[in-house]
XYZ file of C-alpha atoms in Angstrom:
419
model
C 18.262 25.792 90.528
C 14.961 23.494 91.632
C 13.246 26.982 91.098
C 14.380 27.105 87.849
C 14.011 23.573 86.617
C 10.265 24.120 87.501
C 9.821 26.476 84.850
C 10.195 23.639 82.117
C 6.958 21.993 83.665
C 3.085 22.238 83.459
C 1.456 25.471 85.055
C 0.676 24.493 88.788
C -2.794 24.113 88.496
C -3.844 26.696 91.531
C -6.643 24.601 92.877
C -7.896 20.968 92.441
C -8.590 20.809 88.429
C -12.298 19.287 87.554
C -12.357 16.757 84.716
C -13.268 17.914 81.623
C -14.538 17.087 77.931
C -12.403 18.626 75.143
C -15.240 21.078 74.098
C -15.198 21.925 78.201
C -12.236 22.783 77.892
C -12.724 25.112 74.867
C -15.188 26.883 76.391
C -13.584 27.444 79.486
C -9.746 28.931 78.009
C -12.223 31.010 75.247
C -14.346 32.607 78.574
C -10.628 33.065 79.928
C -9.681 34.639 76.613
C -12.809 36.946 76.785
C -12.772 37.676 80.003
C -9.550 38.018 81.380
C -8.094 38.959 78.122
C -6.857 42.703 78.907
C -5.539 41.852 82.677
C -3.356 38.941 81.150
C -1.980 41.079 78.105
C -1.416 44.274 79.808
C 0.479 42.438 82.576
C 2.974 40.293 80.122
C 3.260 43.548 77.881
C 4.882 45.024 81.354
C 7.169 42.196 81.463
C 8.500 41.990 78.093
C 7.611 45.385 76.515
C 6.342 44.237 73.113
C 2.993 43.868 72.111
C 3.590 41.047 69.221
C 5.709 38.697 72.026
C 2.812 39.264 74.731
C 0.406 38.280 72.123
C 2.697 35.404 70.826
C 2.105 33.794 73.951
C -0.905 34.315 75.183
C -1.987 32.418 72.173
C 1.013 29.800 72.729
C -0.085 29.588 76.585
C -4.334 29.210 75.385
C -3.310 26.769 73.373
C -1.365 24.925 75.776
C -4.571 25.085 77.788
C -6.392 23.280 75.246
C -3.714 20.407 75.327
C -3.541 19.688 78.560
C -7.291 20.604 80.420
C -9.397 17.944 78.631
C -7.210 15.581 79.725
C -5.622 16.542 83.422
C -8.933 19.101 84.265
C -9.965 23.018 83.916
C -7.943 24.322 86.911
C -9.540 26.220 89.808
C -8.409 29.286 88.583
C -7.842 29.280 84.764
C -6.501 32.894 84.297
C -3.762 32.539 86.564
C -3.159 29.148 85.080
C -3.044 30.860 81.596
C -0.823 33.814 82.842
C 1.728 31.114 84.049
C 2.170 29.607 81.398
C 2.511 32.780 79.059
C 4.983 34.084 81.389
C 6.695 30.904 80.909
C 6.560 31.372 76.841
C 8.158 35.122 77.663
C 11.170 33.387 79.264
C 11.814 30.552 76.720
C 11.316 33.022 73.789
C 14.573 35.112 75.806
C 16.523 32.238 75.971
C 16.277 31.407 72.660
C 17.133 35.269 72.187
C 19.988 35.062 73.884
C 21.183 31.937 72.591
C 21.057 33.759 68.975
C 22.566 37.033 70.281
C 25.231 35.769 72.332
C 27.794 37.154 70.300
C 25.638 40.203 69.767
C 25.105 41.768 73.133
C 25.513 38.777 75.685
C 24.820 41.334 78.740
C 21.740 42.580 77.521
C 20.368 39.357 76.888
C 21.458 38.654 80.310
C 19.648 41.556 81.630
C 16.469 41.086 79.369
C 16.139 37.713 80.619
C 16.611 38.769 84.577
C 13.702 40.992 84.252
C 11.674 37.753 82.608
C 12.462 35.411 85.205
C 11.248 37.692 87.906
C 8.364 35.153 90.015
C 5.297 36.123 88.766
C 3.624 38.907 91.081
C -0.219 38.276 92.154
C -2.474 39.779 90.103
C -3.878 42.402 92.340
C -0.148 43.544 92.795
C -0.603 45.417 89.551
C -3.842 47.117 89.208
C -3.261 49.654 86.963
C -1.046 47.350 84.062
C -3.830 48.121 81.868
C -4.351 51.644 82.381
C -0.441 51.982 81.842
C -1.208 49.788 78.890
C -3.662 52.412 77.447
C -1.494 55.622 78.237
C 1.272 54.064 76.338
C -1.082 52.991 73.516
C -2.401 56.887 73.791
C 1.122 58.581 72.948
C 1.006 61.459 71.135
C 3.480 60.060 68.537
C 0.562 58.052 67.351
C -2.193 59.170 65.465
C -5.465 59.214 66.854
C -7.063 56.067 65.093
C -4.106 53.966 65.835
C -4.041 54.673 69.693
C -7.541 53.935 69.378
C -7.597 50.765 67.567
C -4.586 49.517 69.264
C -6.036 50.041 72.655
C -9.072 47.961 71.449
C -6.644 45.593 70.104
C -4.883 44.570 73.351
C -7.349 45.543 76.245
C -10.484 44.961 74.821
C -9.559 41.763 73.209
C -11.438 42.236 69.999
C -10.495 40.489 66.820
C -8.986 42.576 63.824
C -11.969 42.101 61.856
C -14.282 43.431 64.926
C -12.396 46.695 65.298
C -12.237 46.790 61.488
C -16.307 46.873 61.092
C -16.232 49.654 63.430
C -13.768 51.912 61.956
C -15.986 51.271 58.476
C -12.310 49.582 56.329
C -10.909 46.692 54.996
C -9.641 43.721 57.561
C -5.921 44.502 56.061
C -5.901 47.843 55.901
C -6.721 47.889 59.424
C -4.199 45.037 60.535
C -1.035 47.261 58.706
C -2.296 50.275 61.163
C -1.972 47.933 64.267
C 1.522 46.831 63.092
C 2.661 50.326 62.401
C 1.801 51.491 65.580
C 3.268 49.002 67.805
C 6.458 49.080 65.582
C 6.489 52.806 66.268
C 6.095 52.247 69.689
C 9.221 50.310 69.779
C 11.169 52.474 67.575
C 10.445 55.306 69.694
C 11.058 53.995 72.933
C 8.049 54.855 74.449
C 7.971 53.757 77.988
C 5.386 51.674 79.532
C 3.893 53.616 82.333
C 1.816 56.578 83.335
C 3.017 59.866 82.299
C 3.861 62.368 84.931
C 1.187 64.866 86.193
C 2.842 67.372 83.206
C 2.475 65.239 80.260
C -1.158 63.886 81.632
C -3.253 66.884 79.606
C -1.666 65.505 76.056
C -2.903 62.167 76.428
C -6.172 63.027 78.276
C -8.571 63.367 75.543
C -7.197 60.487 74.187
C -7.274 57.791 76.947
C -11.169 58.863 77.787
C -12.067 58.304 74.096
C -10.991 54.605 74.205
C -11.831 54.366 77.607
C -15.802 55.232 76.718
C -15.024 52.721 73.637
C -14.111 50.008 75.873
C -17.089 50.751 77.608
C -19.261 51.183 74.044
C -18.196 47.726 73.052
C -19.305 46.508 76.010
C -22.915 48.028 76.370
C -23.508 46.987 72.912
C -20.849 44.379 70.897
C -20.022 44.591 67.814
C -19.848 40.876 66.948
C -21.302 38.146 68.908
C -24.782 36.546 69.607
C -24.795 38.541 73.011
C -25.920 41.770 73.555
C -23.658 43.123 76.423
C -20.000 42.250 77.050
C -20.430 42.708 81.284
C -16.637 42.009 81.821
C -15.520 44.911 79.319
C -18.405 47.363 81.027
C -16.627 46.516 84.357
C -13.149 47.218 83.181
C -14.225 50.536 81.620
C -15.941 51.567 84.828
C -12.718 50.555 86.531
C -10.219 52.670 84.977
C -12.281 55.660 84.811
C -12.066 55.425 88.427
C -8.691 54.906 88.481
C -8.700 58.067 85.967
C -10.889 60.017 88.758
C -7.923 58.903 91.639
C -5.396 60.586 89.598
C -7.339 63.593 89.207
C -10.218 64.468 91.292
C -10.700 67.868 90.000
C -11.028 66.981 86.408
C -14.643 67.524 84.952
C -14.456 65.321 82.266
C -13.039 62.318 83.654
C -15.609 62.739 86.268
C -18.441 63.350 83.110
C -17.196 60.119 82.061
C -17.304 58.111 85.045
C -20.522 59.153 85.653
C -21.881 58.807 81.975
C -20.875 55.001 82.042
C -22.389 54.032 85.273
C -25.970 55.686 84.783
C -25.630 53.616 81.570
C -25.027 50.458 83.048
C -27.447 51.115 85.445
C -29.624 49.926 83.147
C -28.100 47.037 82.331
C -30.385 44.658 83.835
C -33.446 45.729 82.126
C -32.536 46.099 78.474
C -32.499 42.484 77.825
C -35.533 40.133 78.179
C -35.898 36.625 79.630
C -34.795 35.414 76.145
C -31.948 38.061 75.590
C -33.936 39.787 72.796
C -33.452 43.579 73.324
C -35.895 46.102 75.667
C -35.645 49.638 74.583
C -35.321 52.742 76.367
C -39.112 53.456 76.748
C -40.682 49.670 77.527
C -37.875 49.155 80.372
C -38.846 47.505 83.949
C -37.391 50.855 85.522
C -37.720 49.201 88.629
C -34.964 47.124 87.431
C -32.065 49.626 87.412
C -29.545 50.024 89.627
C -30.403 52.624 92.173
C -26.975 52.986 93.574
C -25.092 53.231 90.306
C -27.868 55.642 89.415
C -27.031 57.985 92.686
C -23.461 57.739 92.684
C -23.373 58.950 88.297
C -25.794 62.193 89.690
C -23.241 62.934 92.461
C -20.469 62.734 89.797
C -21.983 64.817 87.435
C -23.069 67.785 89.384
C -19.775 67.922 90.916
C -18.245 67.920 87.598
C -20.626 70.500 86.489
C -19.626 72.393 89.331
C -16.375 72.694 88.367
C -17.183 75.210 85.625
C -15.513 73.597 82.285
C -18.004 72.138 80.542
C -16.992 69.140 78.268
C -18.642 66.565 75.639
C -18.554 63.851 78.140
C -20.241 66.304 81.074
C -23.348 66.628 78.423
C -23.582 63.636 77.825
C -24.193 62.087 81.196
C -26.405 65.080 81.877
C -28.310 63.773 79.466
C -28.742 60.240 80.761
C -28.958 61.385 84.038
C -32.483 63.397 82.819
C -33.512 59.656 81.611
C -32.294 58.533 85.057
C -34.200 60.478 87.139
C -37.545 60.105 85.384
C -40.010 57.114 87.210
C -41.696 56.507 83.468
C -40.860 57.122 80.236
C -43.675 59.731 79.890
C -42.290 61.720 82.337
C -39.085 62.813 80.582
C -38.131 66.307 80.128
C -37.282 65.644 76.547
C -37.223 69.612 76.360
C -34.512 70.021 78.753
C -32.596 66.839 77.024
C -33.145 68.566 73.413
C -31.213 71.446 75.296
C -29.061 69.808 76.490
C -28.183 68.352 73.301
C -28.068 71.913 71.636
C -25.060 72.475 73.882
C -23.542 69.371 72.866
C -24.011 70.328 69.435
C -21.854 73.409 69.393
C -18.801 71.607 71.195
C -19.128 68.831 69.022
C -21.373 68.542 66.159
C -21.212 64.736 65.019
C -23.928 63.606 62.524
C -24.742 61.307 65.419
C -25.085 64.182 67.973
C -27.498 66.073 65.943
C -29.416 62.822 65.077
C -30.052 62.741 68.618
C -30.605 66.248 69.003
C -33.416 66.421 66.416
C -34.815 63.164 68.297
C -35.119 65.337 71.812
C -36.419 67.927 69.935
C -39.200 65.612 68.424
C -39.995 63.453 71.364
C -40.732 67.186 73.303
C -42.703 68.552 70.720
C -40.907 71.612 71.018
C -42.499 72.752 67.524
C -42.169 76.800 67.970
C -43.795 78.465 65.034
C -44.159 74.927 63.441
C -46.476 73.691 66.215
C -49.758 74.649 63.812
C -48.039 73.144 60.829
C -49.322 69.757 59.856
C -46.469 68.677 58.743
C -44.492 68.963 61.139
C -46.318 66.893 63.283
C -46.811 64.061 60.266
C -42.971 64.107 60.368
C -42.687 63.777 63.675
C -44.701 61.178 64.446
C -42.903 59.267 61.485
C -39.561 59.288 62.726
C -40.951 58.118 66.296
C -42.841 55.323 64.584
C -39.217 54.198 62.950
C -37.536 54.633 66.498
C -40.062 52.430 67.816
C -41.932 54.924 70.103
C -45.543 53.898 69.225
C -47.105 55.860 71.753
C -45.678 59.252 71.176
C -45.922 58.604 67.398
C -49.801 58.191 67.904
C -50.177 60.944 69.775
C -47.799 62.886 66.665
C -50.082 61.540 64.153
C -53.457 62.577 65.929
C -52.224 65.982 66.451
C -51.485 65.936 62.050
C -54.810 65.041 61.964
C -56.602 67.777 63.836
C -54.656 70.379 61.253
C -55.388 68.343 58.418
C -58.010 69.593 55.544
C -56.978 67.813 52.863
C -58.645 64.229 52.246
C -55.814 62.336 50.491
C -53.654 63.803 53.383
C -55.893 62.412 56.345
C -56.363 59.045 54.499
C -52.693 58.396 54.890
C -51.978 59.376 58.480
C -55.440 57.703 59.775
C -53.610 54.678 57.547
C -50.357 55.457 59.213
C -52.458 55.406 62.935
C -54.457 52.607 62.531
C -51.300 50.641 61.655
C -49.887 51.397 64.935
């Protein structure tokens, strides 16, 4: 009974709390929010199974942090603090559950509450609640948008109006998808766990597509004043190890493994001193991380070796060309515009063959076009809008040396001279 009387109180604070402000106190159960957001969710999603009462209160439990941090201190460990007191929430919304139902199903209640008032396991007891999270999000009885947006939803922690400015639609119209698919979730039953090793293939495809997402958001946000998300990069890179445990001798979950660490190898170098954005070609390469860099190449040609070639395998082929060249000038843009040719045939996205025609420009792989002014003068155009002043130069000068016509050399020297 002294057990359960203590569930009516505060959240212990798990550590000696440090006295706050009110705005303190903000920032620190926001960071929480951010941060810790998918760990928290996943895990009270597991105890309750319902997405709208694991949401209901985490917010209930944040705000509770707000009321009672400025004045009694930001505990030592905040997340835990906040996953206390949301568990908490879970067991007083049964209650009042059962309390309604008891004429309705007493021994279910009963039962539904048991499972609530479980002690709260440690964190690292359950290190794959979110990828269960995202394989139940990933059923095949949703559609592919909603698994998507719904894993983005409750993992990644992103508003409804974030997610809706990437999928390109109205706040609401996005917000009815979310509802629909966690109500269908319910409806259906569908469990909240990892598949068995049968029913794994189905849901593949899906859970590395919001898996890279996660990842996407995090290597450059949608919203925000920052640049890079770190904590969402981590968690991606996390569960496509987890994804690589399962199965060791699938290509594409190694492609994508390796794709997202030779990207955040270069983490550290595409932001400045002031956070203002470095591009590809003006990085410190010294700055990237040499063992993330290693361990993506080791992923990749195994996958490659495997002998089923996927989107994900291309692409971190393709970073992994970037990777392994010291300067920018010595990438083998011609291998990464083949490289992107392949890509293009498994899946031929506007923004695949943007890229494509990119690599093909940056390597000046001109064929029967190479004497054709023209070409060149478009060239060097589209690397002057990408930023690549440099090669664009170099673009414009070779326009110029196949240039006759006056008019014509009087714009690109105008076009040069501005660089």
């Amino acid at each position: 009974m002294q057990g359960r009387r203590g569930l009516h109180r505060n959240p212990p604070d798990h550590g000696v709390a440090l006295a706050v402000r009110g705005t303190d106190a903000r920032v620190s159960a926001e960071a929480v929010f951010r941060h810790e957001h998918g760990r928290i969710i996943a895990g009270l999603i597991r105890l309750c199974g319902s997405f709208d009462r694991a949401e209901e209160a985490m917010q209930e439990a944040l705000a509770a942090a707000l009321a009672h941090w400025p004045d009694r201190g930001i505990p030592r460990n905040p997340g835990a603090w906040i996953m206390t007191a949301a568990h908490r929430k879970l067991i007083d919304m049964a209650r009042r559950e059962r309390t309604r139902s008891e004429k309705q199903g007493l021994l279910e209640q009963e039962a539904a509450t048991a499972v609530y008032e479980n002690p709260m396991p440690a964190p690292s007891a359950l290190p794959d609640d979110r990828l269960r999270l995202i394989f139940t999000c990933c059923h095949p009885a949703l559609n592919h948008e909603a698994q998507i947006a719904l894993t983005l939803r409750t993992l990644g922690g992103l508003s409804t109006g974030e997610i809706a400015r990437a999928f390109l639609v109205p706040e609401a119209t996005l917000a009815q998808r979310l509802v629909r698919a966690k109500r269908k979730i319910h409806d259906a039953g569908i469990p909240y766990e990892v598949p068995p090793d049968h029913a794994l293939a189905e849901r593949r495809a899906a859970v590395l597509a919001v898996i890279y997402l996660i990842f996407n958001e995090g290597y450059l946000a949608t919203a925000g004043e920052a640049l890079i998300r770190r904590e969402l990069c981590a968690e991606a890179i996390r569960l496509g190890r987890m994804l690589c445990e399962i199965d060791a001798q699938e290509p594409e979950s190694l492609g994508l493994l390796a794709l997202m660490l030779l990207h955040d190898s270069r983490r550290r170098a595409r932001v400045d001193g002031e956070g203002a954005l470095v591009t590809l070609e003006d990085q410190d390469r010294s700055l990237w991380d040499r063992g993330q860099i290693q361990e993506g190449l080791a992923l990749i040609d195994k996958a490659l070796r495997l002998g089923r070639i996927g989107p994900y395998q291309l692409q971190a082929a393709i970073v992994a060309v970037h990777a392994e060249a010291s300067t920018a000038a010595e990438t083998d843009w011609a291998q990464i515009a083949a490289l992107y040719d392949e890509l293009a045939q498994i899946n031929p996205t506007p923004v695949v063959l943007l890229n494509g025609a990119v690599a093909v420009g940056m390597s000046g792989a001109s064929g029967a076009l190479d004497r054709y002014h023209l070409f060149h003068a478009a060239r060097a155009d589209m690397l002057r809008r990408l930023g690549s002043r440099t090669a664009a130069a170099d673009a414009y000068r070779q326009a110029l040396a196949l240039t006759g016509n006056g008019v014509e050399r009087t714009f690109l020297e105008r076009r040069l001279a501005a660089l």
